Coordinates of C-alpha atoms in Angstrom, one line a residue:
M1 CA 0.1 0.0 -0.1
K2 CA 1.2 3.6 -0.7
K3 CA 0.0 7.2 -0.3
L4 CA -1.7 8.7 -3.2
L5 CA 0.0 12.1 -2.5
K6 CA -1.9 13.8 -5.1
I7 CA -5.2 13.3 -4.2
R8 CA -7.7 14.4 -1.3
N9 CA -11.0 13.2 -0.8
F10 CA -13.2 15.4 1.8
C11 CA -16.9 16.1 2.6
I12 CA -18.8 19.1 4.3
I13 CA -20.6 18.6 7.3
A14 CA -22.7 20.9 9.4
H15 CA -25.8 21.6 11.0
I16 CA -28.8 22.4 8.1
D17 CA -28.5 26.3 7.2
H18 CA -24.7 27.0 8.2
G19 CA -24.2 27.4 4.7
K20 CA -22.4 24.0 3.3
S21 CA -23.4 24.2 -0.2
T22 CA -22.7 28.1 -0.3
L23 CA -19.0 27.0 0.6
A24 CA -19.0 24.0 -2.0
D25 CA -20.1 26.8 -4.5
R26 CA -16.8 29.3 -3.2
M27 CA -14.4 26.2 -3.8
I28 CA -16.2 25.3 -7.3
V29 CA -15.8 29.1 -8.2
V30 CA -12.1 29.4 -6.8
T31 CA -11.0 26.5 -8.6
D32 CA -12.0 27.6 -12.0
T33 CA -13.9 23.9 -12.1
V34 CA -17.1 25.5 -13.5
K35 CA -17.1 28.3 -16.2
S36 CA -18.7 31.7 -14.6
R37 CA -21.4 31.7 -17.5
E38 CA -22.4 28.3 -16.3
F39 CA -22.3 28.9 -12.7
R40 CA -25.4 29.2 -10.7
D41 CA -26.2 29.3 -6.8
Q42 CA -26.4 26.0 -4.9
F43 CA -24.7 24.4 -7.8
L44 CA -24.2 21.0 -6.7
D45 CA -28.3 20.9 -5.4
D46 CA -29.6 19.8 -8.6
M47 CA -33.0 19.1 -7.5
D48 CA -35.9 21.5 -7.4
L49 CA -36.5 20.6 -4.4
E50 CA -33.5 21.1 -2.8
R51 CA -33.5 24.5 -4.5
E52 CA -37.2 25.7 -3.4
R53 CA -36.6 24.4 0.3
G54 CA -33.2 25.8 0.5
I55 CA -31.9 22.2 1.7
T56 CA -29.4 19.9 0.6
I57 CA -31.2 16.0 0.5
K58 CA -28.9 14.0 -1.7
S59 CA -25.2 14.2 -1.4
S60 CA -23.2 15.3 -4.1
A61 CA -19.7 14.5 -5.7
V62 CA -17.5 16.9 -7.4
K63 CA -13.7 16.8 -8.3
L64 CA -11.8 20.1 -7.9
T65 CA -8.3 20.7 -9.3
Y66 CA -6.6 23.3 -7.5
R67 CA -2.9 24.2 -7.5
K68 CA -1.1 25.7 -4.6
E69 CA 1.2 28.3 -5.0
R70 CA 4.5 27.2 -6.3
E71 CA 3.7 23.5 -6.0
D72 CA 2.1 20.8 -8.1
V73 CA -1.7 20.1 -9.1
Y74 CA -3.7 18.3 -6.6
T75 CA -7.2 16.8 -7.1
L76 CA -9.6 17.6 -4.6
N77 CA -12.9 15.1 -4.4
L78 CA -15.1 17.0 -2.7
I79 CA -18.9 15.4 -1.3
D80 CA -21.6 17.9 0.0
T81 CA -23.6 16.4 2.7
P82 CA -27.5 17.3 3.9
G83 CA -27.6 19.0 7.7
H84 CA -31.1 17.7 8.5
V85 CA -31.4 14.8 11.0
D86 CA -33.6 12.8 8.6
F87 CA -30.7 12.4 5.8
S88 CA -28.0 11.7 8.2
Y89 CA -27.5 8.4 6.4
E90 CA -26.9 10.3 3.4
V91 CA -24.1 11.8 5.5
S92 CA -22.4 8.4 7.0
K93 CA -22.5 7.2 3.2
S94 CA -20.2 10.4 1.9
I95 CA -18.0 10.1 5.3
A96 CA -17.0 6.3 4.5
A97 CA -15.9 7.6 1.1
C98 CA -13.6 10.3 2.8
E99 CA -10.3 10.9 4.6
G100 CA -11.1 14.5 6.2
A101 CA -14.1 16.8 6.9
I102 CA -14.7 20.1 6.8
L103 CA -16.9 20.5 9.7
V104 CA -18.9 24.1 9.5
V105 CA -20.1 26.1 12.4
D106 CA -22.3 29.2 12.2
A107 CA -20.6 32.2 13.2
V108 CA -24.0 33.6 14.7
Q109 CA -25.9 30.3 15.7
G110 CA -22.9 28.6 17.2
I111 CA -23.1 24.8 18.0
E112 CA -26.4 23.4 16.9
A113 CA -27.8 19.3 17.4
Q114 CA -26.7 18.2 13.8
T115 CA -23.1 19.8 14.6
L116 CA -22.4 17.2 17.4
A117 CA -23.9 14.8 15.6
N118 CA -22.1 14.9 12.4
L119 CA -18.9 15.6 14.2
Y120 CA -19.0 12.0 16.0
L121 CA -19.8 10.2 12.7
A122 CA -17.0 11.5 11.2
M123 CA -15.0 10.7 14.6
E124 CA -16.1 7.1 14.3
H125 CA -14.7 6.9 10.7
E126 CA -11.2 8.5 11.8
L127 CA -11.5 11.4 9.9
K128 CA -9.2 14.4 9.8
I129 CA -11.5 17.4 11.0
I130 CA -11.0 21.0 9.6
P131 CA -12.9 23.0 12.1
V132 CA -14.4 26.2 10.0
I133 CA -16.3 29.4 11.5
N134 CA -18.8 30.4 8.3
K135 CA -20.5 33.9 7.8
I136 CA -17.9 35.9 9.6
D137 CA -19.2 38.9 7.4
L138 CA -22.7 39.1 9.3
K139 CA -22.9 41.9 11.5
T140 CA -24.3 40.0 14.5
A141 CA -21.5 37.1 14.1
R142 CA -20.3 36.4 17.6
I143 CA -16.8 34.7 16.4
N144 CA -14.7 34.7 19.7
E145 CA -18.1 33.5 21.6
V146 CA -18.6 30.7 19.0
K147 CA -14.6 29.8 19.1
R148 CA -15.0 29.1 22.6
Q149 CA -17.9 26.8 21.7
M150 CA -16.0 25.2 19.2
V151 CA -12.8 24.8 22.1
D152 CA -15.0 23.5 24.8
S153 CA -17.9 21.3 23.1
L154 CA -15.6 20.0 20.2
G155 CA -12.5 19.7 21.6
V156 CA -10.4 21.3 18.7
E157 CA -7.7 23.9 19.1
E158 CA -8.4 27.1 18.9
D159 CA -5.4 27.9 16.0
E160 CA -6.9 25.0 13.9
I161 CA -10.4 27.2 13.3
I162 CA -10.4 28.3 9.9
Q163 CA -12.7 31.7 9.7
V164 CA -14.4 32.0 6.4
S165 CA -17.2 34.1 4.7
A166 CA -18.4 31.4 2.0
K167 CA -20.9 34.2 0.5
E168 CA -18.1 37.1 0.6
N169 CA -15.4 34.6 -0.8
I170 CA -13.2 35.4 2.5
G171 CA -11.0 32.8 3.4
T172 CA -11.5 30.2 0.7
K173 CA -8.1 29.9 -0.2
E174 CA -6.8 29.4 3.2
L175 CA -9.1 26.7 3.6
L176 CA -8.1 24.7 0.3
D177 CA -4.7 25.4 1.3
A178 CA -5.4 23.5 5.0
I179 CA -7.3 20.6 3.0
V180 CA -4.3 19.9 0.8
E181 CA -1.9 20.2 4.2
R182 CA -3.7 18.6 6.5
V183 CA -6.0 16.1 5.1
P184 CA -4.1 12.7 4.8
P185 CA -4.2 11.4 1.2
P186 CA -6.0 8.4 0.4
V187 CA -4.0 4.7 1.1
G188 CA -4.0 2.0 -1.6
S189 CA -2.3 0.6 -4.5
R190 CA -3.1 0.3 -8.3
E191 CA -1.6 -3.0 -8.6
E192 CA -3.6 -4.5 -6.1
P193 CA -7.1 -6.4 -7.3
L194 CA -10.0 -4.1 -7.8
Q195 CA -11.9 -2.8 -5.0
A196 CA -14.1 -0.1 -5.3
L197 CA -17.0 0.9 -2.8
I198 CA -20.5 1.9 -4.1
F199 CA -21.7 4.9 -1.9
D200 CA -24.9 6.2 -4.3
S201 CA -26.5 5.5 -7.4
S202 CA -28.9 6.9 -9.7
Y203 CA -31.4 6.3 -12.5
D204 CA -31.0 7.4 -16.2
S205 CA -33.7 6.3 -18.5
Y206 CA -31.4 5.9 -21.4
R207 CA -28.3 4.4 -19.8
G208 CA -29.9 2.4 -16.8
V209 CA -28.5 2.5 -13.5
V210 CA -25.2 5.0 -12.6
V211 CA -23.2 3.5 -9.9
Y212 CA -21.3 6.2 -7.8
V213 CA -18.0 4.5 -6.5
R214 CA -15.0 5.3 -4.7
V215 CA -12.0 3.4 -6.0
M216 CA -10.0 1.7 -2.8
N217 CA -7.5 -0.2 -4.7
G218 CA -6.4 -1.1 -8.5
F219 CA -8.4 0.8 -11.0
L220 CA -11.8 1.0 -12.9
E221 CA -12.3 1.3 -16.9
S222 CA -14.5 0.7 -19.7
G223 CA -15.0 -2.9 -21.0
M224 CA -13.7 -4.4 -18.0
Q225 CA -16.0 -7.4 -16.2
I226 CA -17.0 -6.6 -13.3
E227 CA -18.6 -8.7 -10.1
M228 CA -20.8 -7.1 -7.1
M229 CA -19.2 -9.3 -4.3
N230 CA -22.2 -9.1 -1.9
K231 CA -24.9 -9.3 -4.6
G232 CA -22.9 -11.7 -6.7
S233 CA -24.2 -9.9 -9.8
K234 CA -21.7 -9.8 -12.5
Y235 CA -21.5 -6.8 -15.7
E236 CA -19.4 -5.3 -18.4
V237 CA -18.5 -1.7 -17.5
K238 CA -19.8 0.6 -20.4
E239 CA -18.8 3.7 -19.4
V240 CA -16.4 5.0 -16.3
G241 CA -16.2 8.9 -15.6
V242 CA -15.7 11.5 -13.0
F243 CA -17.8 14.4 -11.7
T244 CA -16.9 17.9 -12.8
P245 CA -19.4 18.2 -11.5
N246 CA -21.5 17.0 -14.8
E247 CA -20.8 13.5 -15.3
Q248 CA -17.8 13.6 -17.6
P249 CA -16.3 10.3 -19.1
V250 CA -12.7 9.4 -18.7
E251 CA -10.7 6.0 -19.8
R252 CA -10.2 5.0 -16.4
I253 CA -11.0 5.8 -12.6
D254 CA -7.8 5.4 -10.5
C255 CA -6.9 4.3 -7.3
G256 CA -8.3 6.7 -4.6
E257 CA -10.7 8.5 -7.4
V258 CA -14.5 9.4 -7.1
G259 CA -16.3 8.6 -10.1
Y260 CA -19.0 6.8 -11.4
M261 CA -19.6 3.6 -13.7
V262 CA -22.3 2.8 -16.3
C263 CA -23.3 -1.2 -16.9
N264 CA -26.7 -1.1 -18.4
I265 CA -27.9 -2.5 -15.4
K266 CA -31.7 -2.0 -16.0
E267 CA -33.3 -2.8 -12.6
A268 CA -32.9 -0.7 -9.5
R269 CA -32.8 -3.3 -7.0
E270 CA -29.3 -4.8 -8.5
V271 CA -27.2 -2.2 -7.0
V272 CA -26.9 -2.0 -3.3
V273 CA -25.4 0.8 -1.6
G274 CA -22.2 -0.6 0.3
D275 CA -21.3 -3.4 -1.8
T276 CA -17.9 -3.7 -3.2
V277 CA -17.0 -3.7 -7.0
T278 CA -14.5 -6.4 -7.9
D279 CA -12.4 -7.4 -11.3
L280 CA -14.1 -10.7 -12.5
A281 CA -10.7 -11.8 -13.9
R282 CA -8.8 -10.8 -11.0
P283 CA -11.0 -10.7 -8.1
A284 CA -10.2 -8.9 -4.8
Q285 CA -10.3 -11.5 -1.6
K286 CA -12.8 -9.9 0.5
P287 CA -15.3 -7.1 0.0
L288 CA -14.8 -3.6 1.9
P289 CA -16.7 -3.4 5.1
G290 CA -19.8 -1.4 3.3
Y291 CA -22.3 0.2 5.7
K292 CA -24.4 -0.5 8.7
S293 CA -27.7 -1.4 7.4
V294 CA -30.6 1.5 7.8
K295 CA -33.6 1.3 10.0
P296 CA -36.6 3.3 9.1
M297 CA -37.8 5.3 12.0
V298 CA -41.4 6.3 10.5
F299 CA -43.7 4.0 8.8
S300 CA -46.9 5.4 6.4
G301 CA -49.3 4.3 3.9
I302 CA -48.8 5.6 0.3
Y303 CA -51.7 5.0 -2.2
P304 CA -52.4 5.9 -5.5
V305 CA -55.4 8.4 -5.9
S306 CA -56.5 5.9 -9.1
N307 CA -56.1 2.4 -8.8
E308 CA -55.0 2.6 -12.6
D309 CA -51.7 4.4 -11.2
Y310 CA -50.5 1.5 -9.1
E311 CA -48.2 0.2 -11.5
D312 CA -47.0 3.4 -12.2
L313 CA -46.3 3.9 -8.5
K314 CA -44.5 0.9 -7.9
S315 CA -42.2 1.5 -10.7
A316 CA -41.4 5.0 -9.4
M317 CA -40.7 3.4 -5.7
E318 CA -38.1 1.3 -7.4
K319 CA -36.5 3.6 -8.9
L320 CA -36.4 6.1 -6.1
R321 CA -35.0 3.2 -3.9
L322 CA -32.1 3.3 -6.1
S323 CA -31.3 7.0 -5.5
D324 CA -32.4 6.9 -1.7
S325 CA -31.4 3.2 -0.1
S326 CA -32.8 4.5 3.7
F327 CA -36.5 4.5 1.8
I328 CA -38.1 1.1 2.1
Y329 CA -41.6 -0.5 0.8
D330 CA -43.8 -3.2 0.7
A331 CA -47.3 -4.1 -1.0
E332 CA -50.1 -3.4 1.2
T333 CA -54.0 -3.2 0.4
S334 CA -56.7 -1.2 2.2
A335 CA -60.4 -1.8 2.0
A336 CA -60.8 2.1 2.0
L337 CA -58.0 3.0 -0.7
G338 CA -57.4 0.0 -2.4
F339 CA -54.0 -1.0 -3.6
G340 CA -50.8 0.9 -2.4
F341 CA -47.3 0.5 -0.3
R342 CA -46.4 0.4 3.1
C343 CA -43.6 2.6 3.3
G344 CA -40.5 3.2 6.1
F345 CA -38.9 6.7 6.5
L346 CA -36.1 8.0 8.6
G347 CA -38.3 10.9 9.7
L348 CA -41.5 13.0 8.7
L349 CA -39.4 15.6 6.4
H350 CA -37.8 12.3 4.6
M351 CA -41.4 11.0 4.2
E352 CA -42.4 14.7 2.9
I353 CA -39.7 14.7 0.5
I354 CA -40.6 11.1 -0.5
Q355 CA -44.0 11.9 -1.5
E356 CA -43.0 15.4 -3.5
R357 CA -40.5 13.2 -5.6
L358 CA -42.9 10.6 -6.5
E359 CA -45.8 13.4 -7.1
R360 CA -43.3 15.6 -9.2
E361 CA -40.8 13.7 -10.7
F362 CA -43.4 11.1 -11.4
N363 CA -46.3 12.6 -12.2
L364 CA -48.4 11.1 -9.5
D365 CA -51.8 11.9 -7.3
L366 CA -51.2 10.2 -4.0
I367 CA -52.8 9.6 -0.9
V368 CA -50.4 9.2 2.1
S369 CA -51.8 7.6 5.5
S370 CA -51.1 8.9 9.0
P371 CA -47.2 8.3 10.4
S372 CA -46.6 5.5 12.7
V373 CA -43.8 3.8 14.5
N374 CA -42.5 0.4 15.0
Y375 CA -44.5 -1.1 18.3
R376 CA -43.2 -4.3 19.9
V377 CA -46.1 -6.4 21.1
K378 CA -46.1 -9.6 23.1
T379 CA -49.0 -11.7 23.3
V380 CA -50.1 -14.0 25.8
S381 CA -48.8 -17.1 23.8
G382 CA -45.1 -15.6 24.0
E383 CA -44.8 -14.7 20.6
V384 CA -43.2 -11.1 20.0
Q385 CA -44.5 -9.2 17.1
E386 CA -42.9 -6.0 15.1
V387 CA -46.1 -3.7 14.1
D388 CA -45.4 -0.6 12.1
N389 CA -49.5 -0.9 10.7
P390 CA -52.6 -0.4 12.8
T391 CA -54.3 -3.1 10.8
K392 CA -51.8 -5.7 12.2
F393 CA -52.3 -4.8 15.9
P394 CA -53.8 -7.8 17.8
E395 CA -57.0 -7.9 19.7
R396 CA -56.4 -6.7 23.4
E397 CA -57.4 -9.7 25.1
K398 CA -53.9 -11.3 22.9
I399 CA -51.7 -8.5 24.1
E400 CA -49.7 -9.2 27.6
Q401 CA -47.7 -5.9 26.5
V402 CA -46.8 -3.3 24.3
E403 CA -43.3 -1.6 23.8
E404 CA -42.8 1.6 21.9
P405 CA -39.2 3.0 20.6
Y406 CA -37.3 5.8 22.8
V407 CA -35.3 8.4 21.8
K408 CA -32.6 10.6 24.0
C409 CA -33.2 13.9 22.0
Y410 CA -30.9 16.8 22.2
I411 CA -32.4 20.2 21.8
F412 CA -29.8 23.2 21.5
A413 CA -31.8 27.0 21.8
P414 CA -31.8 30.2 23.4
A415 CA -31.7 30.2 27.4
D416 CA -34.4 32.2 27.5
S417 CA -36.6 29.6 25.8
L418 CA -36.0 26.9 28.3
G419 CA -39.4 27.1 30.2
A420 CA -41.5 26.9 27.3
L421 CA -39.2 23.8 25.8
M422 CA -39.2 22.0 29.0
K423 CA -43.6 22.4 29.1
L424 CA -43.6 21.3 25.8
C425 CA -41.2 18.0 26.2
E426 CA -42.9 17.6 29.6
N427 CA -46.8 17.4 27.1
K428 CA -44.8 15.2 24.9
R429 CA -44.5 12.5 27.7
G430 CA -40.8 13.3 28.1
D431 CA -38.3 12.2 31.0
F432 CA -35.9 15.1 31.9
V433 CA -32.3 13.8 31.6
S434 CA -30.0 17.1 32.1
T435 CA -29.5 20.8 31.1
K436 CA -26.2 22.2 30.1
Y437 CA -25.2 25.6 29.1
L438 CA -22.8 26.2 26.4
D439 CA -22.3 29.8 27.3
P440 CA -24.6 32.3 29.1
T441 CA -27.0 32.6 25.9
R442 CA -27.4 29.1 24.9
V443 CA -28.2 25.7 26.5
Q444 CA -28.5 21.8 25.5
L445 CA -31.7 20.4 27.0
T446 CA -31.4 16.3 27.2
Y447 CA -34.7 14.5 27.6
N448 CA -35.8 10.6 27.0
M449 CA -39.0 10.4 24.6
P450 CA -41.0 8.2 23.0
L451 CA -40.4 8.3 19.3
S452 CA -44.2 8.5 18.2
E453 CA -44.5 12.2 20.1
I454 CA -41.6 13.9 17.9
V455 CA -42.2 12.6 14.6
I456 CA -45.3 14.9 13.8
D457 CA -44.8 18.1 14.7
F458 CA -42.2 18.5 17.7
Y459 CA -39.5 19.8 15.1
D460 CA -42.0 22.9 14.3
K461 CA -42.7 23.3 18.0
I462 CA -39.3 23.7 19.2
K463 CA -38.5 26.6 16.3
S464 CA -41.8 28.2 17.4
S465 CA -40.9 28.0 21.1
T466 CA -37.7 29.5 20.2
Q467 CA -38.1 32.0 17.8
G468 CA -36.4 29.9 14.9
Y469 CA -33.4 29.7 17.1
G470 CA -33.6 25.7 18.3
S471 CA -32.7 22.6 16.6
L472 CA -33.0 18.9 17.2
D473 CA -30.9 15.8 16.9
Y474 CA -32.1 12.5 18.3
E475 CA -30.7 9.0 18.8
I476 CA -32.9 5.4 19.6
I477 CA -32.1 4.0 23.2
G478 CA -34.3 1.0 22.8
Y479 CA -38.1 -0.1 24.0
R480 CA -39.9 0.8 26.7
R481 CA -43.2 -0.8 28.2
S482 CA -46.3 1.6 27.5
D483 CA -49.8 1.5 27.3
I484 CA -50.4 1.8 23.7
V485 CA -54.3 1.3 22.0
K486 CA -55.7 0.8 18.9
L487 CA -57.9 4.0 17.8
D488 CA -60.6 3.0 15.5
I489 CA -62.8 5.3 13.1
L490 CA -66.3 3.9 12.4
I491 CA -68.2 5.2 9.9
N492 CA -71.9 4.2 10.3
G493 CA -70.6 1.4 12.3
V494 CA -68.2 0.3 9.8
S495 CA -64.5 0.4 10.8
C496 CA -62.3 2.6 8.5
D497 CA -58.9 1.1 8.4
A498 CA -57.1 3.8 6.4
L499 CA -57.7 6.1 9.6
S500 CA -56.9 3.7 12.2
C501 CA -53.9 4.7 14.3
L502 CA -51.8 3.5 17.2
V503 CA -51.8 6.2 20.2
H504 CA -50.8 6.2 23.8
R505 CA -54.2 6.2 26.2
D506 CA -53.8 9.0 27.4
K507 CA -54.1 10.7 24.1
A508 CA -56.5 8.4 22.4
R509 CA -59.5 10.7 23.4
S510 CA -58.2 14.1 22.0
K511 CA -57.0 12.4 19.0
G512 CA -60.3 10.5 18.3
K513 CA -62.5 14.4 18.8
D514 CA -60.1 15.7 16.2
L515 CA -60.5 13.0 13.5
A516 CA -64.0 12.7 14.1
A517 CA -64.5 16.3 14.2
K518 CA -62.1 17.0 10.5
L519 CA -64.4 14.3 9.3
K520 CA -67.6 15.8 10.1
D521 CA -66.3 18.6 7.9
T522 CA -65.3 16.8 5.1
I523 CA -67.7 13.8 4.3
P524 CA -70.5 15.1 2.3
K525 CA -74.2 14.9 3.4
H526 CA -76.2 11.9 2.4
L527 CA -79.7 11.0 1.8
F528 CA -79.6 9.6 5.6
K529 CA -77.5 10.4 9.1
I530 CA -74.0 9.5 9.3
A531 CA -72.4 8.9 12.8
I532 CA -68.8 9.1 12.7
Q533 CA -67.1 7.4 16.3
A534 CA -64.1 7.0 17.2
A535 CA -63.6 3.7 19.5
V536 CA -60.9 2.3 21.8
G537 CA -61.7 -1.5 21.9
G538 CA -65.3 -1.7 22.6
D539 CA -66.0 1.7 24.2
I540 CA -66.9 4.9 22.2
I541 CA -64.9 7.9 23.2
A542 CA -65.9 10.7 20.2
R543 CA -68.9 11.1 18.1
E544 CA -69.8 13.6 15.2
T545 CA -72.9 13.2 12.9
V546 CA -73.3 14.3 9.4
T547 CA -77.1 15.6 9.1
A548 CA -79.2 14.4 6.2
L549 CA -79.5 16.2 3.3
K550 CA -83.2 17.7 3.5
K551 CA -85.2 17.5 0.2
H552 CA -88.2 20.0 -0.1
V553 CA -90.7 17.4 -0.9
T554 CA -93.9 19.7 -0.2
G555 CA -92.3 22.4 -2.1
K556 CA -94.6 21.1 -5.4
C557 CA -97.9 21.5 -2.9
Y558 CA -99.6 24.9 -2.8
G559 CA -102.7 25.7 -0.9
G560 CA -105.0 22.6 -0.3
D561 CA -105.4 20.5 2.4
I562 CA -102.7 19.7 4.9
T563 CA -103.2 16.2 5.0
R564 CA -101.5 15.8 1.6
K565 CA -98.1 17.4 2.9
R566 CA -98.4 15.0 5.8
K567 CA -98.8 12.0 3.4
L568 CA -95.3 13.0 1.4
W569 CA -93.5 13.9 4.9
E570 CA -94.5 10.2 6.4
K571 CA -93.4 8.7 2.8
Q572 CA -90.1 11.0 3.2
K573 CA -89.6 9.6 6.4
E574 CA -90.1 5.8 5.5
G575 CA -87.8 6.1 2.6
K576 CA -84.9 7.7 5.0
K577 CA -85.1 4.7 7.5
K578 CA -84.7 2.5 4.8
M579 CA -81.7 4.6 3.3
R580 CA -80.1 4.6 6.9
R581 CA -80.7 0.2 6.9
I582 CA -79.2 -0.1 3.2
G583 CA -77.3 3.2 2.4
Q584 CA -73.4 3.2 2.2
V585 CA -71.5 6.2 2.9
D586 CA -69.2 7.0 -0.1
V587 CA -66.3 8.8 1.5
P588 CA -64.1 10.8 -1.0
K589 CA -60.7 10.4 -0.9
E590 CA -60.2 14.2 -0.1
A591 CA -61.6 13.7 3.1
F592 CA -59.0 10.9 3.5
L593 CA -56.5 13.6 2.7
K594 CA -57.8 16.2 4.9
A595 CA -58.1 13.9 8.1
M596 CA -54.9 12.8 7.6
R597 CA -53.0 16.1 8.0
I598 CA -54.3 16.3 11.9
S599 CA -51.0 15.9 14.3

């Protein structure tokens, strides 16, 4: 093994909105990677959703060429990563392909939840950390305070911290010099058998699956016969290339470099992120370590509005799964909504992004059911079941105990919002752990909480309680026994499976009332009364009634004897009785959509 001295592989990690993408933009401009007429802000964020929301969703790679003063030319492979807690898996994939990480901290907001989470992730992989304070040009910048925070909380040396303003192009060249000096070059040998780590992939409708790789040993070139070691699939490489940042074909990708390959792979499921690519003629003895398999936190049903779109939805999900390996799905059916899929996500933002991508990129109209978490149910027979779907929840008499997932929540916020945050956490069934002051104005609050309480609106409520300055990170700490019940919604006595949900017994009544009230406003009137009931087991805990349509049957009567009108009224009454007995309630899909938006 030898060091590849002219190559540096690094990623940019930070909390959301601390300036990762802007810093990547500045590096692209300073190194003349993209001509000025082709450049645009957020250059590596190529999804419309990323631009509209101002966040990075997918990691992006780009090859930069940098000449340090009076020295040789260096190849810098940069991977820009997301900052939101829901996309931490994207960060972990990028980190595994690098030797160094730029840790960006906002000069105004200081250390936030994901700053620490991403730092620990980089330290686990033994990456060289380059600490950076960004946005030093702002009038409200607290450079000295943030420096102290970084020294105390991150354990970095003060003279290692580089001050930059990505927006104003201050300190970019110093940062590029530091990358060359501090980030260790990759270690590998071109003479060894090929070992390339698959760290991402995308789908091209003409070329099939485009596989993103980091070559650890050997080299990868077009025409080579390769094998994916864990999957056992064999292919011929049709094209290899690098990201400049657009895909640029080259003859070969050498040891230590990041690039892509095209092998005419048609099926999305054939490519597994974390697999090792090797040369079929001279295979490696063992695969690379790869990645820890990701576990979804939030589950929800996704159904097409029109049942005719089911096959299109299935195809779209296969393609989306290719570019997002943390998204999982299984086919399921609902009596109310027809054929669809039970999907697993890393969090609620992840769920929103998947839904929007399916609707935009594949032109689908979808219904998404209320999100749920994975409960662990022990039956009286001793069997333990994992339940992520209310329809699979056993009958009450068969259950011995139910456990729900708990998380340790780290909330970073201004000190003056401490009281409001503690009240919020108590309302969400949280158990207080600790309070730690980062400096006189900022505090870290730690609570143990049920995952089900934070997946819906917890992050939004933190933001509103802290005027937008609060941030959240969490980690799963295991399962705890809890009083979980199944809340059923009955429409004229018939259970509606699409609206069933699993809730804590203390929250069942308020949740049932909200759902019943929302359905009353959204279900159109019929020719008979409709009873909407929320039930736990056999107990009705909330009820609303949709009144019947009133037809003016005596409108054609004018003058004359009252008995004629009475006769018509009696006839109408008998008809309504019959309708109540045999009539079926037609619940439009819009009613499901509105009801499912309830927290």
